[in-house]
CSV table of N, CA and C in Angstrom, one decimal:
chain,number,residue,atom,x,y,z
P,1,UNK,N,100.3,46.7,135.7
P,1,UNK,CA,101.0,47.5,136.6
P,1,UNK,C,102.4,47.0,136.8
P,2,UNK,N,103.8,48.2,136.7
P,2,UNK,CA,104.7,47.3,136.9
P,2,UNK,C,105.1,47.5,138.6
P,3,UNK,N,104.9,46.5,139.2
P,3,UNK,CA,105.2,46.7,140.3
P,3,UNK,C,106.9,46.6,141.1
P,4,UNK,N,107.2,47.8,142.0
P,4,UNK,CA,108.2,48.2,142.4
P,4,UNK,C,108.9,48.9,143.6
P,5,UNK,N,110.1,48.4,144.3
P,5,UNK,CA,110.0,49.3,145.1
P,5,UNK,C,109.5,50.8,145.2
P,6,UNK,N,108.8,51.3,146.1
P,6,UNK,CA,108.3,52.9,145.9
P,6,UNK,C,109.8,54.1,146.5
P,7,UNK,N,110.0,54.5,145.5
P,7,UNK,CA,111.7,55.5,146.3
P,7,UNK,C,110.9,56.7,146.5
P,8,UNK,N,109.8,57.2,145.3
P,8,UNK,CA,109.3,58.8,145.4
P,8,UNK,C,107.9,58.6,146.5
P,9,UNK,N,107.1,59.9,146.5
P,9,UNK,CA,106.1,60.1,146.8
P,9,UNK,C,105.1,60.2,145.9
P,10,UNK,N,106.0,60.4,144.3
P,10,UNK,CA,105.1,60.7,143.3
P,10,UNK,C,104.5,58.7,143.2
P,11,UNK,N,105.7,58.3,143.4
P,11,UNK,CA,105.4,56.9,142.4
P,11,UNK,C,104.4,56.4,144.0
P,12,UNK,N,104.3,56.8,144.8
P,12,UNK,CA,103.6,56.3,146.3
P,12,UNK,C,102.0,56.2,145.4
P,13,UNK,N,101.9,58.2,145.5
P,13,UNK,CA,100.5,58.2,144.9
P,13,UNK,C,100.1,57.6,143.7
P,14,UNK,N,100.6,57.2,143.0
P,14,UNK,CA,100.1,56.5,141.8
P,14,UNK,C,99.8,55.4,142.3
P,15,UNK,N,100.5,54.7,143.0
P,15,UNK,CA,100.2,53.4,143.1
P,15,UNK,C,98.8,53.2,144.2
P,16,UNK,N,98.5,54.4,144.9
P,16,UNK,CA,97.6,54.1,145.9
P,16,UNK,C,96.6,54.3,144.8
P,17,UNK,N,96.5,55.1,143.8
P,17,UNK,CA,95.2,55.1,143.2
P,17,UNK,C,95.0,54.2,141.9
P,18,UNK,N,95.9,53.4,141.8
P,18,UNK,CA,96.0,52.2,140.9
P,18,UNK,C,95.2,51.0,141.9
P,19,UNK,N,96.0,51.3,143.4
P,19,UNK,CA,95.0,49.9,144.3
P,19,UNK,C,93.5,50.7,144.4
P,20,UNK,N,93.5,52.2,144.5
P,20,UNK,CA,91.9,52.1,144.8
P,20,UNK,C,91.1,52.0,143.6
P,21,UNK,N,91.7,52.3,142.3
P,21,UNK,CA,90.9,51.3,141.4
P,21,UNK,C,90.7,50.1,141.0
P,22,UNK,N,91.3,49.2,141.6
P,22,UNK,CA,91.4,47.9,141.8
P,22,UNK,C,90.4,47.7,142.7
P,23,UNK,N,89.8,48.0,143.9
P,23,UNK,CA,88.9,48.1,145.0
P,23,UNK,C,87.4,48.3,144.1
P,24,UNK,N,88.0,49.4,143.7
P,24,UNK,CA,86.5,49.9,143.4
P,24,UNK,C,85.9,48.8,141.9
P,25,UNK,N,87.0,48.0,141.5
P,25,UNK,CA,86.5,47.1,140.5
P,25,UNK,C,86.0,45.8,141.1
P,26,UNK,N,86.2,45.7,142.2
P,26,UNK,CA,86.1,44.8,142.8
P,26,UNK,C,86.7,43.4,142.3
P,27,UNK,N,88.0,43.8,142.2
P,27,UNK,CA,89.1,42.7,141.1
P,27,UNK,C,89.3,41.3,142.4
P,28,UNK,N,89.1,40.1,142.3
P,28,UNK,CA,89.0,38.8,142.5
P,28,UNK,C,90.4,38.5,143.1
P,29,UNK,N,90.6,38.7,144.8
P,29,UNK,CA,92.0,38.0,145.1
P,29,UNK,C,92.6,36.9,144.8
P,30,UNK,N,91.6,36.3,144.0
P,30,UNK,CA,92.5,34.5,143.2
P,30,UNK,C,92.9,35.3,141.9
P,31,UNK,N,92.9,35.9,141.6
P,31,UNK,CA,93.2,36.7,139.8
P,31,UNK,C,95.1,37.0,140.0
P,32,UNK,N,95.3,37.2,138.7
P,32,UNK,CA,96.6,38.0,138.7
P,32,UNK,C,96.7,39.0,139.3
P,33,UNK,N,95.5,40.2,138.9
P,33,UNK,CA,95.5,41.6,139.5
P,33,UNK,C,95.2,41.4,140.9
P,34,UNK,N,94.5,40.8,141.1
P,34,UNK,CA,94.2,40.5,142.7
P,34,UNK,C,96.0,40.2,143.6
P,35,UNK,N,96.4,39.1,143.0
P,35,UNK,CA,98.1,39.1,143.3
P,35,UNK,C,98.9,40.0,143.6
P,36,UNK,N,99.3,41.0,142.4
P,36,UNK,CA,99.4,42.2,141.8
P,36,UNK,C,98.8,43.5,143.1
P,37,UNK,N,97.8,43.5,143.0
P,37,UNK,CA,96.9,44.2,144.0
P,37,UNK,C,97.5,43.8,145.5
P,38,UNK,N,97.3,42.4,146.2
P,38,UNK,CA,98.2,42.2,147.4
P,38,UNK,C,99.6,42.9,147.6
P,39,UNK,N,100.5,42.1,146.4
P,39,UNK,CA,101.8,42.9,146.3
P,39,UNK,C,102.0,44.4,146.6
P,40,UNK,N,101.1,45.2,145.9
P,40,UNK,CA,100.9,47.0,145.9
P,40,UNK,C,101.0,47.2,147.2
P,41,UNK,N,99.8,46.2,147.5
P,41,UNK,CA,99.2,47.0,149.1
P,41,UNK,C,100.5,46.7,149.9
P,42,UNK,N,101.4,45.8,150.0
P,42,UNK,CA,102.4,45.1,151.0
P,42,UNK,C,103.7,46.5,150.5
P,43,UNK,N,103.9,47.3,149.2
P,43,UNK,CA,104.7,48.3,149.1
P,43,UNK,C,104.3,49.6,149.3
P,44,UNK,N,103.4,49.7,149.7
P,44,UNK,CA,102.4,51.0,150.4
P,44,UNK,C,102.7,50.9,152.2
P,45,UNK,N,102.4,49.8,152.3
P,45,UNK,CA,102.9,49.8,153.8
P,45,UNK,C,104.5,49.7,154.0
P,46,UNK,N,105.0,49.1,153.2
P,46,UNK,CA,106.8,49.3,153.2
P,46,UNK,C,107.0,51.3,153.4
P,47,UNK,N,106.2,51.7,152.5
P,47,UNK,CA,107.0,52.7,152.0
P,47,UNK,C,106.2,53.9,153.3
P,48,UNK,N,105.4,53.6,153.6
P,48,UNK,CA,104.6,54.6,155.0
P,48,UNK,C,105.5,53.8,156.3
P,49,UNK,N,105.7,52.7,156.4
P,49,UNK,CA,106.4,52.3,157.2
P,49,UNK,C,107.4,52.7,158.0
P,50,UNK,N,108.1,53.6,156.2
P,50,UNK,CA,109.5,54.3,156.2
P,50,UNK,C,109.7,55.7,156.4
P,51,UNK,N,108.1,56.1,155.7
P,51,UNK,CA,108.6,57.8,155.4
P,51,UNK,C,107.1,58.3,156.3
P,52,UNK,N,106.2,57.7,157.2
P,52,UNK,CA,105.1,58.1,158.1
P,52,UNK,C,105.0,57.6,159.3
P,53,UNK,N,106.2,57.4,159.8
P,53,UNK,CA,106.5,56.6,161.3
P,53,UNK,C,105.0,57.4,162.2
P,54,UNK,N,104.8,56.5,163.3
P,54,UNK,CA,103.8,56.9,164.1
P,54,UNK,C,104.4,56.7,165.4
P,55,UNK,N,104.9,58.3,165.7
P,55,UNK,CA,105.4,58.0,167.2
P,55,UNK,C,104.8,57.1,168.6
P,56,UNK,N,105.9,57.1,169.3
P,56,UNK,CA,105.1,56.1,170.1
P,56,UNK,C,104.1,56.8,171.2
P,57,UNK,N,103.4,56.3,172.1
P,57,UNK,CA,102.9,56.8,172.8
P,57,UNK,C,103.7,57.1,174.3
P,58,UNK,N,103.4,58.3,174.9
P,58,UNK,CA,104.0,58.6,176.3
P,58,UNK,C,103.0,57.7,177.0
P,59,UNK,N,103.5,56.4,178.0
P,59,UNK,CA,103.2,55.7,179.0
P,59,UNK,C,102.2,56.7,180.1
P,60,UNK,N,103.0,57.4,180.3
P,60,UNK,CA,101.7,58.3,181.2
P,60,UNK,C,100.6,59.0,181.0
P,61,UNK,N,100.7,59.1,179.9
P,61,UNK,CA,99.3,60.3,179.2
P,61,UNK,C,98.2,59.0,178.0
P,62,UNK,N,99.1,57.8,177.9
P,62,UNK,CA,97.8,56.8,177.9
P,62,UNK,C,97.4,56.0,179.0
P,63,UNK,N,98.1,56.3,180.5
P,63,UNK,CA,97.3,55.9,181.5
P,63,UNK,C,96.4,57.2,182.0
P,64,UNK,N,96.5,58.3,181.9
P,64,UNK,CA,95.6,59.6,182.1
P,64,UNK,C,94.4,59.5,181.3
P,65,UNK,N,94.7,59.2,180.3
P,65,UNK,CA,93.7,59.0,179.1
P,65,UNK,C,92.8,58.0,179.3
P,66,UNK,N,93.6,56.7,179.8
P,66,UNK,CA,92.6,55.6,180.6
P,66,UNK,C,91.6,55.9,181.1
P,67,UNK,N,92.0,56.8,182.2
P,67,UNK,CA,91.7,56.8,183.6
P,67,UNK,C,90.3,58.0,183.4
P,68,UNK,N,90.6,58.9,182.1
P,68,UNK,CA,89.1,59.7,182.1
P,68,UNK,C,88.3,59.0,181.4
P,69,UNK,N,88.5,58.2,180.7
P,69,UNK,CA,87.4,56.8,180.1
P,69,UNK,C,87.0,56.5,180.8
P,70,UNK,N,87.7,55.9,181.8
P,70,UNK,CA,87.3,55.2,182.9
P,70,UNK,C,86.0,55.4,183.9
P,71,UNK,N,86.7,57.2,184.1
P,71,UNK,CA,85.8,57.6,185.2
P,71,UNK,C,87.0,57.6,186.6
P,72,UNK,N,88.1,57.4,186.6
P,72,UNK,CA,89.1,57.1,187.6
P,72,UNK,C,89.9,58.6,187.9
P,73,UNK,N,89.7,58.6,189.7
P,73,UNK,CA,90.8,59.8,190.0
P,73,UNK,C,91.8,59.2,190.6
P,74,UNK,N,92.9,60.0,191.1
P,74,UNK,CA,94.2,59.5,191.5
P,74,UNK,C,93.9,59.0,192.6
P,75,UNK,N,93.1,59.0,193.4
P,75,UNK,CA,92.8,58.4,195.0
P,75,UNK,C,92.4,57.1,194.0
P,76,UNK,N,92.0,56.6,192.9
P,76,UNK,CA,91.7,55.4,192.6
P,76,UNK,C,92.4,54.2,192.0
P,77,UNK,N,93.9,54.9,192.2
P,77,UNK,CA,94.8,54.0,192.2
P,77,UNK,C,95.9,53.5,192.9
P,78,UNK,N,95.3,54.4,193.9
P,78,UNK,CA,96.2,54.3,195.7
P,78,UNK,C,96.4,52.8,195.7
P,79,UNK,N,95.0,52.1,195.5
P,79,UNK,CA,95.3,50.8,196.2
P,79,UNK,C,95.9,49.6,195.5
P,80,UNK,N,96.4,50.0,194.3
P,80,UNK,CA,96.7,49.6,193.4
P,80,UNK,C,98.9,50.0,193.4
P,81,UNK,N,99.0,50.6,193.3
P,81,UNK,CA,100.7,51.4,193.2
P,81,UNK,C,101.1,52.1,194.5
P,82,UNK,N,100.1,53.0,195.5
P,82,UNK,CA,100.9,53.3,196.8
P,82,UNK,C,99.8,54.7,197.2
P,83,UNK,N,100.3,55.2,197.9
P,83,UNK,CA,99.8,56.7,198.8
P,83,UNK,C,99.4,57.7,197.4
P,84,UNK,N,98.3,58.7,197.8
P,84,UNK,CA,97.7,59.4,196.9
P,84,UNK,C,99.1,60.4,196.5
P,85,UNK,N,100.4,60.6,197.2
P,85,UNK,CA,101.2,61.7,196.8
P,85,UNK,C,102.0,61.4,195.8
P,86,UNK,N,102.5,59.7,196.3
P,86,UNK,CA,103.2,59.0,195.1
P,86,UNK,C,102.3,58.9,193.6
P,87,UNK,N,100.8,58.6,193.5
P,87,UNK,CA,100.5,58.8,192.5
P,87,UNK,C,100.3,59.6,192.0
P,88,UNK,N,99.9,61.2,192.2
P,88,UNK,CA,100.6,62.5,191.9
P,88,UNK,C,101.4,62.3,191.5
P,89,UNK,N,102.8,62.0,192.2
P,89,UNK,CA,103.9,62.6,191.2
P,89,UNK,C,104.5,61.5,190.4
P,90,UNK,N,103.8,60.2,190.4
P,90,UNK,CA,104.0,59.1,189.2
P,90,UNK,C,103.5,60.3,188.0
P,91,UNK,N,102.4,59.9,188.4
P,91,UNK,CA,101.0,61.0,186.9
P,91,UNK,C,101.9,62.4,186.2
P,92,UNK,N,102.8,63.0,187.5
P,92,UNK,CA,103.1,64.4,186.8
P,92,UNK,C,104.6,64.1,186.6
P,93,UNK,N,104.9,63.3,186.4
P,93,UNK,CA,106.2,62.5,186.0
P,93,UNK,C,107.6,62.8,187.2
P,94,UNK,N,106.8,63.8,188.2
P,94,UNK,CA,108.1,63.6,188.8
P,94,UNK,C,108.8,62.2,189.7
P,95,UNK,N,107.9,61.2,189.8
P,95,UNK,CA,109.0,60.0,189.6
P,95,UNK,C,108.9,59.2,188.7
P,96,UNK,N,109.4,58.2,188.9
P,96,UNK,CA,109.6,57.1,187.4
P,96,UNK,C,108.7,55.7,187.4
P,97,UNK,N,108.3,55.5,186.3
P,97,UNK,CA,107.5,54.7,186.1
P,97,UNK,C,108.3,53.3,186.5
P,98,UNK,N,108.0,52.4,187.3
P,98,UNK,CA,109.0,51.3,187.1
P,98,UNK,C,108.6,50.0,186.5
P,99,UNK,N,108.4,49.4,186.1
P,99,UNK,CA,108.5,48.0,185.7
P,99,UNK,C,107.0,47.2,186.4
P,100,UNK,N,107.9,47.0,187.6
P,100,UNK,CA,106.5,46.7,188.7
P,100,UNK,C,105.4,47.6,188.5
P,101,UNK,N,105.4,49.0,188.4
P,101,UNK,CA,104.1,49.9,188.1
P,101,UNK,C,103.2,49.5,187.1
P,102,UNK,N,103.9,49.4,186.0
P,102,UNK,CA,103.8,49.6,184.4
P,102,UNK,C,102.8,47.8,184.7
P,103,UNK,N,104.1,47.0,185.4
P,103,UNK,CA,103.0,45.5,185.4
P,103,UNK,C,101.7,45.9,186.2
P,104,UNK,N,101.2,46.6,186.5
P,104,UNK,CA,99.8,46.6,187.4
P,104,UNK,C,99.1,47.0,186.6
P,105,UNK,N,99.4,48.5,185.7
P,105,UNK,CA,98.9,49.6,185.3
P,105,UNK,C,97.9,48.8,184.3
P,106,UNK,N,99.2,48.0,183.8
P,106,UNK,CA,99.0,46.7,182.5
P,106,UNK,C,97.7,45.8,182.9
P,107,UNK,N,97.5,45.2,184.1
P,107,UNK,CA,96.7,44.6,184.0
P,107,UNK,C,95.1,45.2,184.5
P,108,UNK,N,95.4,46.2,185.5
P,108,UNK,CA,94.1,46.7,186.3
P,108,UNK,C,93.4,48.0,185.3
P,109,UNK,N,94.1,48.4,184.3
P,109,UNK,CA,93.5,49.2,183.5
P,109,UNK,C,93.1,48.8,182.0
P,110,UNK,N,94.0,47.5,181.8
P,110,UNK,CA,93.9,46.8,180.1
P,110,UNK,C,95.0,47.6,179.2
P,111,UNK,N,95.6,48.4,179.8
P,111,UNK,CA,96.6,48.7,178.7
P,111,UNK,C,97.7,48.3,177.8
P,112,UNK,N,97.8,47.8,176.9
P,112,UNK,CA,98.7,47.1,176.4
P,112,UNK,C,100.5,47.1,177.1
P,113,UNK,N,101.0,46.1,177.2
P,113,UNK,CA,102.4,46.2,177.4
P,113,UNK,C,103.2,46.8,177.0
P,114,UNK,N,103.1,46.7,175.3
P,114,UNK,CA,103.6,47.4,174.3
P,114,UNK,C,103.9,48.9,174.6
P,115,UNK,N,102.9,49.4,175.4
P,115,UNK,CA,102.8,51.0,175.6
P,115,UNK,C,103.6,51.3,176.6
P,116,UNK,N,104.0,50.2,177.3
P,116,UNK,CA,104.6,50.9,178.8
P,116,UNK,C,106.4,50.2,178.1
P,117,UNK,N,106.8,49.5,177.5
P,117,UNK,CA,107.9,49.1,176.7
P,117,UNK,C,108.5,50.0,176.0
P,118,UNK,N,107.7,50.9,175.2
P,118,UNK,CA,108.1,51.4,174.0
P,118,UNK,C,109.4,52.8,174.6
């Protein structure tokens, strides 16, 4: 396999079905191909990296999303951020998420940081 930056989408899919033959041989990560095989995989993720971005997530609609996992209504985070009106209109975005919020949200629901940063 000569391995290469990927520019096309033609040369993308060849190469993903060159690593899924490689899988399905169950080729030896100490081997050449196995090498070879790492290298592919590491220009498959370069190249979706570039041309399959994954937007980020809205902060508020993966704390809504929490919160029906959870089992949680907005009276259940009064005691947590403020009055049942303010969290209304945190949730329906008419005010703003702040920093201090986002650090609570972060810890009393397990949401990543990442999500309230982005």
């Amino acid at each position: 396999m000569n391995l290469h930056i990927l520019k096309t989408e033609e040369e993308y899919e060849e190469l993903l079905a060159w690593i899924d033959t490689q899988f399905d041989l169950n080729v030896s990560p100490d081997s050449k191909t196995g090498e070879d095989l790492q290298v592919a995989l590491l220009l498959v993720k370069q190249y979706e990296d570039i041309h399959f971005t994954i937007p980020k997530p809205d902060p508020i609609a993966v704390v809504k999303q929490k919160m029906e996992d959870e089992g949680l209504k907005n009276k259940d985070l009064t005691e947590w951020i403020g009055s049942k009106s303010y969290v209304s209109s945190l949730l329906s975005g008419k005010k703003p998420l702040t920093l201090k919020i986002a650090k609570v949200l972060h810890q009393k629901l397990g949401i990543p940081a990442e999500v309230f940063l982005a």
